[in-house]
mmCIF file of N, CA, C and O in Angstrom:
data_model
loop_
_atom_site.group_PDB
_atom_site.id
_atom_site.type_symbol
_atom_site.label_atom_id
_atom_site.label_comp_id
_atom_site.label_asym_id
_atom_site.label_seq_id
_atom_site.Cartn_x
_atom_site.Cartn_y
_atom_site.Cartn_z
ATOM 1 N N MET A 1 8.118 -57.464 37.393
ATOM 2 C CA MET A 1 7.987 -56.055 37.683
ATOM 3 C C MET A 1 8.535 -55.221 36.529
ATOM 4 O O MET A 1 7.983 -54.199 36.196
ATOM 5 N N ARG A 2 9.661 -55.679 35.992
ATOM 6 C CA ARG A 2 10.262 -54.941 34.916
ATOM 7 C C ARG A 2 9.405 -54.935 33.641
ATOM 8 O O ARG A 2 9.365 -53.956 32.920
ATOM 9 N N SER A 3 8.733 -56.032 33.371
ATOM 10 C CA SER A 3 7.886 -56.099 32.194
ATOM 11 C C SER A 3 6.672 -55.194 32.347
ATOM 12 O O SER A 3 6.161 -54.658 31.350
ATOM 13 N N ARG A 4 6.197 -54.999 33.554
ATOM 14 C CA ARG A 4 5.089 -54.069 33.784
ATOM 15 C C ARG A 4 5.523 -52.644 33.466
ATOM 16 O O ARG A 4 4.741 -51.874 32.897
ATOM 17 N N LEU A 5 6.733 -52.279 33.850
ATOM 18 C CA LEU A 5 7.254 -50.974 33.566
ATOM 19 C C LEU A 5 7.384 -50.750 32.052
ATOM 20 O O LEU A 5 7.024 -49.694 31.525
ATOM 21 N N LYS A 6 7.886 -51.767 31.376
ATOM 22 C CA LYS A 6 8.017 -51.687 29.903
ATOM 23 C C LYS A 6 6.649 -51.539 29.255
ATOM 24 O O LYS A 6 6.450 -50.754 28.341
ATOM 25 N N ALA A 7 5.672 -52.327 29.738
ATOM 26 C CA ALA A 7 4.329 -52.262 29.176
ATOM 27 C C ALA A 7 3.723 -50.877 29.434
ATOM 28 O O ALA A 7 3.037 -50.338 28.545
ATOM 29 N N ALA A 8 3.954 -50.313 30.597
ATOM 30 C CA ALA A 8 3.431 -48.987 30.900
ATOM 31 C C ALA A 8 4.105 -47.930 29.993
ATOM 32 O O ALA A 8 3.422 -47.011 29.517
ATOM 33 N N LEU A 9 5.385 -48.042 29.745
ATOM 34 C CA LEU A 9 6.092 -47.113 28.884
ATOM 35 C C LEU A 9 5.612 -47.211 27.440
ATOM 36 O O LEU A 9 5.427 -46.211 26.751
ATOM 37 N N VAL A 10 5.409 -48.455 26.974
ATOM 38 C CA VAL A 10 4.915 -48.663 25.597
ATOM 39 C C VAL A 10 3.503 -48.093 25.471
ATOM 40 O O VAL A 10 3.163 -47.427 24.486
ATOM 41 N N ALA A 11 2.656 -48.338 26.484
ATOM 42 C CA ALA A 11 1.290 -47.801 26.428
ATOM 43 C C ALA A 11 1.322 -46.285 26.474
ATOM 44 O O ALA A 11 0.543 -45.627 25.750
ATOM 45 N N GLY A 12 2.192 -45.706 27.264
ATOM 46 C CA GLY A 12 2.314 -44.249 27.328
ATOM 47 C C GLY A 12 2.795 -43.664 26.002
ATOM 48 O O GLY A 12 2.299 -42.631 25.546
ATOM 49 N N ALA A 13 3.751 -44.323 25.370
ATOM 50 C CA ALA A 13 4.252 -43.862 24.070
ATOM 51 C C ALA A 13 3.162 -43.953 23.013
ATOM 52 O O ALA A 13 3.020 -43.066 22.176
ATOM 53 N N ALA A 14 2.413 -45.046 23.034
ATOM 54 C CA ALA A 14 1.312 -45.204 22.061
ATOM 55 C C ALA A 14 0.251 -44.133 22.262
ATOM 56 O O ALA A 14 -0.277 -43.584 21.300
ATOM 57 N N LEU A 15 -0.042 -43.828 23.515
ATOM 58 C CA LEU A 15 -1.017 -42.794 23.806
ATOM 59 C C LEU A 15 -0.527 -41.416 23.357
ATOM 60 O O LEU A 15 -1.285 -40.620 22.801
ATOM 61 N N ALA A 16 0.759 -41.181 23.535
ATOM 62 C CA ALA A 16 1.336 -39.902 23.086
ATOM 63 C C ALA A 16 1.299 -39.767 21.548
ATOM 64 O O ALA A 16 1.021 -38.686 21.030
ATOM 65 N N LEU A 17 1.529 -40.843 20.862
ATOM 66 C CA LEU A 17 1.474 -40.797 19.387
ATOM 67 C C LEU A 17 0.050 -40.575 18.897
ATOM 68 O O LEU A 17 -0.181 -39.869 17.925
ATOM 69 N N MET A 18 -0.904 -41.181 19.579
ATOM 70 C CA MET A 18 -2.308 -40.971 19.186
ATOM 71 C C MET A 18 -2.742 -39.532 19.483
ATOM 72 O O MET A 18 -3.478 -38.942 18.704
ATOM 73 N N ALA A 19 -2.246 -38.946 20.559
ATOM 74 C CA ALA A 19 -2.582 -37.563 20.898
ATOM 75 C C ALA A 19 -1.945 -36.617 19.875
ATOM 76 O O ALA A 19 -2.518 -35.575 19.545
ATOM 77 N N ALA A 20 -0.776 -36.943 19.360
ATOM 78 C CA ALA A 20 -0.108 -36.116 18.357
ATOM 79 C C ALA A 20 -0.860 -36.138 17.036
ATOM 80 O O ALA A 20 -0.806 -35.189 16.270
ATOM 81 N N ALA A 21 -1.549 -37.224 16.753
ATOM 82 C CA ALA A 21 -2.288 -37.359 15.484
ATOM 83 C C ALA A 21 -3.647 -36.677 15.550
ATOM 84 O O ALA A 21 -4.309 -36.535 14.537
ATOM 85 N N ALA A 22 -4.102 -36.263 16.725
ATOM 86 C CA ALA A 22 -5.428 -35.667 16.866
ATOM 87 C C ALA A 22 -5.623 -34.399 16.046
ATOM 88 O O ALA A 22 -6.674 -34.221 15.459
ATOM 89 N N PRO A 23 -4.639 -33.484 15.938
ATOM 90 C CA PRO A 23 -4.863 -32.290 15.101
ATOM 91 C C PRO A 23 -5.084 -32.624 13.637
ATOM 92 O O PRO A 23 -5.805 -31.909 12.933
ATOM 93 N N VAL A 24 -4.515 -33.699 13.143
ATOM 94 C CA VAL A 24 -4.718 -34.095 11.762
ATOM 95 C C VAL A 24 -6.169 -34.503 11.547
ATOM 96 O O VAL A 24 -6.794 -34.178 10.540
ATOM 97 N N MET A 25 -6.734 -35.184 12.518
ATOM 98 C CA MET A 25 -8.111 -35.603 12.401
ATOM 99 C C MET A 25 -9.090 -34.472 12.657
ATOM 100 O O MET A 25 -10.265 -34.570 12.339
ATOM 101 N N ALA A 26 -8.625 -33.381 13.287
ATOM 102 C CA ALA A 26 -9.500 -32.274 13.636
ATOM 103 C C ALA A 26 -9.849 -31.393 12.456
ATOM 104 O O ALA A 26 -10.696 -30.513 12.562
ATOM 105 N N GLY A 27 -9.237 -31.574 11.303
ATOM 106 C CA GLY A 27 -9.538 -30.766 10.123
ATOM 107 C C GLY A 27 -8.871 -29.399 10.129
ATOM 108 O O GLY A 27 -9.511 -28.374 10.005
ATOM 109 N N ILE A 28 -7.566 -29.395 10.304
ATOM 110 C CA ILE A 28 -6.821 -28.124 10.280
ATOM 111 C C ILE A 28 -6.857 -27.555 8.865
ATOM 112 O O ILE A 28 -6.638 -28.296 7.894
ATOM 113 N N PRO A 29 -7.137 -26.272 8.701
ATOM 114 C CA PRO A 29 -7.219 -25.677 7.380
ATOM 115 C C PRO A 29 -5.896 -25.782 6.610
ATOM 116 O O PRO A 29 -4.823 -25.724 7.206
ATOM 117 N N ASP A 30 -6.012 -25.887 5.311
ATOM 118 C CA ASP A 30 -4.831 -25.946 4.450
ATOM 119 C C ASP A 30 -4.334 -24.524 4.156
ATOM 120 O O ASP A 30 -5.111 -23.699 3.646
ATOM 121 N N VAL A 31 -3.122 -24.255 4.482
ATOM 122 C CA VAL A 31 -2.571 -22.910 4.311
ATOM 123 C C VAL A 31 -2.450 -22.553 2.826
ATOM 124 O O VAL A 31 -2.593 -21.372 2.446
ATOM 125 N N THR A 32 -2.250 -23.530 1.957
ATOM 126 C CA THR A 32 -2.071 -23.223 0.530
ATOM 127 C C THR A 32 -3.395 -22.851 -0.137
ATOM 128 O O THR A 32 -3.391 -22.218 -1.176
ATOM 129 N N ASN A 33 -4.547 -23.203 0.466
ATOM 130 C CA ASN A 33 -5.838 -22.867 -0.120
ATOM 131 C C ASN A 33 -6.492 -21.677 0.557
ATOM 132 O O ASN A 33 -7.541 -21.225 0.111
ATOM 133 N N SER A 34 -5.930 -21.172 1.644
ATOM 134 C CA SER A 34 -6.504 -20.047 2.368
ATOM 135 C C SER A 34 -5.898 -18.736 1.848
ATOM 136 O O SER A 34 -4.752 -18.693 1.443
ATOM 137 N N PHE A 35 -6.689 -17.670 1.903
ATOM 138 C CA PHE A 35 -6.221 -16.377 1.398
ATOM 139 C C PHE A 35 -7.016 -15.237 2.044
ATOM 140 O O PHE A 35 -7.973 -15.476 2.758
ATOM 141 N N TYR A 36 -6.572 -14.017 1.797
ATOM 142 C CA TYR A 36 -7.309 -12.856 2.288
ATOM 143 C C TYR A 36 -7.493 -11.877 1.131
ATOM 144 O O TYR A 36 -6.703 -11.830 0.188
ATOM 145 N N VAL A 37 -8.573 -11.108 1.221
ATOM 146 C CA VAL A 37 -8.914 -10.157 0.169
ATOM 147 C C VAL A 37 -9.323 -8.834 0.812
ATOM 148 O O VAL A 37 -10.138 -8.829 1.733
ATOM 149 N N PRO A 38 -8.770 -7.695 0.366
ATOM 150 C CA PRO A 38 -9.227 -6.421 0.907
ATOM 151 C C PRO A 38 -10.644 -6.098 0.403
ATOM 152 O O PRO A 38 -10.980 -6.385 -0.744
ATOM 153 N N GLN A 39 -11.447 -5.538 1.292
ATOM 154 C CA GLN A 39 -12.807 -5.134 0.957
ATOM 155 C C GLN A 39 -13.073 -3.720 1.434
ATOM 156 O O GLN A 39 -12.459 -3.252 2.373
ATOM 157 N N SER A 40 -14.012 -3.046 0.778
ATOM 158 C CA SER A 40 -14.475 -1.745 1.224
ATOM 159 C C SER A 40 -15.922 -1.579 0.818
ATOM 160 O O SER A 40 -16.443 -2.345 -0.008
ATOM 161 N N GLY A 41 -16.596 -0.593 1.375
ATOM 162 C CA GLY A 41 -17.985 -0.345 1.055
ATOM 163 C C GLY A 41 -18.926 -1.065 2.010
ATOM 164 O O GLY A 41 -18.528 -1.500 3.072
ATOM 165 N N THR A 42 -20.175 -1.169 1.620
ATOM 166 C CA THR A 42 -21.160 -1.805 2.460
ATOM 167 C C THR A 42 -20.981 -3.317 2.495
ATOM 168 O O THR A 42 -20.384 -3.890 1.590
ATOM 169 N N VAL A 43 -21.532 -3.912 3.506
ATOM 170 C CA VAL A 43 -21.451 -5.369 3.622
ATOM 171 C C VAL A 43 -22.283 -6.049 2.550
ATOM 172 O O VAL A 43 -21.955 -7.109 2.042
ATOM 173 N N ALA A 44 -23.406 -5.424 2.172
ATOM 174 C CA ALA A 44 -24.289 -6.005 1.170
ATOM 175 C C ALA A 44 -23.673 -6.044 -0.211
ATOM 176 O O ALA A 44 -23.863 -7.001 -0.967
ATOM 177 N N SER A 45 -22.910 -5.013 -0.578
ATOM 178 C CA SER A 45 -22.265 -4.988 -1.891
ATOM 179 C C SER A 45 -20.865 -4.418 -1.777
ATOM 180 O O SER A 45 -20.616 -3.252 -2.099
ATOM 181 N N PRO A 46 -19.914 -5.235 -1.322
ATOM 182 C CA PRO A 46 -18.556 -4.715 -1.117
ATOM 183 C C PRO A 46 -17.746 -4.662 -2.427
ATOM 184 O O PRO A 46 -18.018 -5.405 -3.368
ATOM 185 N N ALA A 47 -16.802 -3.750 -2.434
ATOM 186 C CA ALA A 47 -15.790 -3.715 -3.489
ATOM 187 C C ALA A 47 -14.619 -4.542 -2.995
ATOM 188 O O ALA A 47 -14.201 -4.405 -1.852
ATOM 189 N N GLU A 48 -14.074 -5.414 -3.841
ATOM 190 C CA GLU A 48 -12.982 -6.286 -3.423
ATOM 191 C C GLU A 48 -11.761 -6.091 -4.324
ATOM 192 O O GLU A 48 -11.875 -5.598 -5.445
ATOM 193 N N GLY A 49 -10.611 -6.485 -3.804
ATOM 194 C CA GLY A 49 -9.377 -6.493 -4.586
ATOM 195 C C GLY A 49 -8.754 -5.103 -4.689
ATOM 196 O O GLY A 49 -8.697 -4.349 -3.743
ATOM 197 N N THR A 50 -8.291 -4.762 -5.915
ATOM 198 C CA THR A 50 -7.567 -3.505 -6.120
ATOM 199 C C THR A 50 -8.479 -2.297 -5.929
ATOM 200 O O THR A 50 -8.003 -1.224 -5.545
ATOM 201 N N LEU A 51 -9.772 -2.430 -6.179
ATOM 202 C CA LEU A 51 -10.691 -1.309 -5.936
ATOM 203 C C LEU A 51 -10.725 -0.961 -4.453
ATOM 204 O O LEU A 51 -10.856 0.190 -4.064
ATOM 205 N N ALA A 52 -10.648 -1.974 -3.611
ATOM 206 C CA ALA A 52 -10.708 -1.741 -2.148
ATOM 207 C C ALA A 52 -9.344 -1.403 -1.566
ATOM 208 O O ALA A 52 -9.278 -0.731 -0.543
ATOM 209 N N SER A 53 -8.269 -1.843 -2.186
ATOM 210 C CA SER A 53 -6.955 -1.615 -1.603
ATOM 211 C C SER A 53 -6.535 -0.148 -1.576
ATOM 212 O O SER A 53 -5.684 0.245 -0.803
ATOM 213 N N ARG A 54 -7.171 0.693 -2.364
ATOM 214 C CA ARG A 54 -6.824 2.119 -2.370
ATOM 215 C C ARG A 54 -7.232 2.816 -1.065
ATOM 216 O O ARG A 54 -6.762 3.895 -0.774
ATOM 217 N N PHE A 55 -8.129 2.186 -0.312
ATOM 218 C CA PHE A 55 -8.545 2.780 0.965
ATOM 219 C C PHE A 55 -7.637 2.411 2.131
ATOM 220 O O PHE A 55 -7.799 2.900 3.234
ATOM 221 N N PHE A 56 -6.706 1.535 1.913
ATOM 222 C CA PHE A 56 -5.760 1.135 2.955
ATOM 223 C C PHE A 56 -4.544 2.043 2.855
ATOM 224 O O PHE A 56 -3.552 1.726 2.225
ATOM 225 N N ARG A 57 -4.611 3.155 3.534
ATOM 226 C CA ARG A 57 -3.540 4.148 3.474
ATOM 227 C C ARG A 57 -2.581 4.051 4.641
ATOM 228 O O ARG A 57 -1.440 4.445 4.513
ATOM 229 N N MET A 58 -3.062 3.601 5.783
ATOM 230 C CA MET A 58 -2.241 3.563 6.977
ATOM 231 C C MET A 58 -2.428 2.232 7.695
ATOM 232 O O MET A 58 -3.228 1.390 7.257
ATOM 233 N N CYS A 59 -1.741 2.094 8.762
ATOM 234 C CA CYS A 59 -1.866 0.873 9.603
ATOM 235 C C CYS A 59 -3.270 0.823 10.182
ATOM 236 O O CYS A 59 -3.732 1.835 10.730
ATOM 237 N N PRO A 60 -3.954 -0.308 10.134
ATOM 238 C CA PRO A 60 -5.312 -0.385 10.685
ATOM 239 C C PRO A 60 -5.333 -0.297 12.192
ATOM 240 O O PRO A 60 -6.399 -0.158 12.779
ATOM 241 N N ASN A 61 -4.179 -0.342 12.890
ATOM 242 C CA ASN A 61 -4.183 -0.192 14.338
ATOM 243 C C ASN A 61 -4.278 1.270 14.772
ATOM 244 O O ASN A 61 -4.467 1.538 15.944
ATOM 245 N N ASN A 62 -4.143 2.201 13.840
ATOM 246 C CA ASN A 62 -4.282 3.613 14.182
ATOM 247 C C ASN A 62 -5.754 3.919 14.430
ATOM 248 O O ASN A 62 -6.633 3.476 13.698
ATOM 249 N N ASP A 63 -6.000 4.702 15.487
ATOM 250 C CA ASP A 63 -7.386 5.086 15.770
ATOM 251 C C ASP A 63 -7.753 6.296 14.923
ATOM 252 O O ASP A 63 -6.918 7.109 14.574
ATOM 253 N N GLY A 64 -9.015 6.413 14.614
ATOM 254 C CA GLY A 64 -9.486 7.560 13.854
ATOM 255 C C GLY A 64 -10.141 7.123 12.553
ATOM 256 O O GLY A 64 -9.814 6.091 11.972
ATOM 257 N N GLY A 65 -11.098 7.902 12.098
ATOM 258 C CA GLY A 65 -11.834 7.545 10.895
ATOM 259 C C GLY A 65 -11.068 7.732 9.600
ATOM 260 O O GLY A 65 -11.418 7.177 8.578
ATOM 261 N N ALA A 66 -10.017 8.549 9.629
ATOM 262 C CA ALA A 66 -9.284 8.838 8.389
ATOM 263 C C ALA A 66 -8.323 7.694 8.008
ATOM 264 O O ALA A 66 -7.860 7.658 6.877
ATOM 265 N N SER A 67 -8.008 6.820 8.961
ATOM 266 C CA SER A 67 -7.049 5.748 8.643
ATOM 267 C C SER A 67 -7.615 4.769 7.632
ATOM 268 O O SER A 67 -6.957 4.404 6.686
ATOM 269 N N LEU A 68 -8.833 4.293 7.870
ATOM 270 C CA LEU A 68 -9.459 3.337 6.973
ATOM 271 C C LEU A 68 -10.861 3.849 6.587
ATOM 272 O O LEU A 68 -11.858 3.429 7.164
ATOM 273 N N PRO A 69 -10.961 4.726 5.603
ATOM 274 C CA PRO A 69 -12.245 5.230 5.201
ATOM 275 C C PRO A 69 -13.033 4.207 4.432
ATOM 276 O O PRO A 69 -12.527 3.184 3.975
ATOM 277 N N ASN A 70 -14.317 4.482 4.250
ATOM 278 C CA ASN A 70 -15.235 3.660 3.441
ATOM 279 C C ASN A 70 -15.316 2.230 3.937
ATOM 280 O O ASN A 70 -15.408 1.275 3.157
ATOM 281 N N SER A 71 -15.275 2.058 5.253
ATOM 282 C CA SER A 71 -15.418 0.727 5.894
ATOM 283 C C SER A 71 -14.440 -0.296 5.338
ATOM 284 O O SER A 71 -14.807 -1.430 5.022
ATOM 285 N N ALA A 72 -13.201 0.120 5.157
ATOM 286 C CA ALA A 72 -12.180 -0.793 4.638
ATOM 287 C C ALA A 72 -11.909 -1.900 5.637
ATOM 288 O O ALA A 72 -11.841 -1.666 6.852
ATOM 289 N N ARG A 73 -11.795 -3.146 5.170
ATOM 290 C CA ARG A 73 -11.596 -4.314 6.017
ATOM 291 C C ARG A 73 -10.905 -5.397 5.226
ATOM 292 O O ARG A 73 -10.757 -5.289 3.994
ATOM 293 N N VAL A 74 -10.505 -6.451 5.898
ATOM 294 C CA VAL A 74 -9.861 -7.580 5.235
ATOM 295 C C VAL A 74 -10.720 -8.823 5.433
ATOM 296 O O VAL A 74 -11.075 -9.185 6.547
ATOM 297 N N LYS A 75 -11.107 -9.453 4.331
ATOM 298 C CA LYS A 75 -11.875 -10.701 4.378
ATOM 299 C C LYS A 75 -10.900 -11.866 4.347
ATOM 300 O O LYS A 75 -10.076 -11.959 3.426
ATOM 301 N N VAL A 76 -11.000 -12.747 5.326
ATOM 302 C CA VAL A 76 -10.118 -13.903 5.412
ATOM 303 C C VAL A 76 -10.925 -15.132 5.005
ATOM 304 O O VAL A 76 -11.981 -15.402 5.569
ATOM 305 N N THR A 77 -10.445 -15.868 4.007
ATOM 306 C CA THR A 77 -11.104 -17.098 3.557
ATOM 307 C C THR A 77 -10.208 -18.261 3.933
ATOM 308 O O THR A 77 -9.058 -18.337 3.505
ATOM 309 N N VAL A 78 -10.769 -19.164 4.739
ATOM 310 C CA VAL A 78 -10.033 -20.336 5.221
ATOM 311 C C VAL A 78 -10.677 -21.561 4.631
ATOM 312 O O VAL A 78 -11.843 -21.813 4.838
ATOM 313 N N ARG A 79 -9.904 -22.342 3.915
ATOM 314 C CA ARG A 79 -10.397 -23.564 3.285
ATOM 315 C C ARG A 79 -9.589 -24.771 3.750
ATOM 316 O O ARG A 79 -8.375 -24.643 4.012
ATOM 317 N N ASP A 80 -10.221 -25.900 3.846
ATOM 318 C CA ASP A 80 -9.459 -27.105 4.231
ATOM 319 C C ASP A 80 -9.400 -28.089 3.130
ATOM 320 O O ASP A 80 -9.865 -27.952 2.067
#
């Protein structure tokens, strides 16, 4: 009876270790290769970088058209 309990505990521990390794196999993005870039203008031809950062005058959570003029937005690039 005692060996069955040990076998069940070992099997449970092995299952827990395999479940912990699942995010590694899922392809989690690499934080060192991911970045964000400010953009403004139309979607077809946006201005990026310092040209777009001049339109970020206030917090983007503020409502109103004057906070982020010229369709200012942040492009997030995630790489793995």
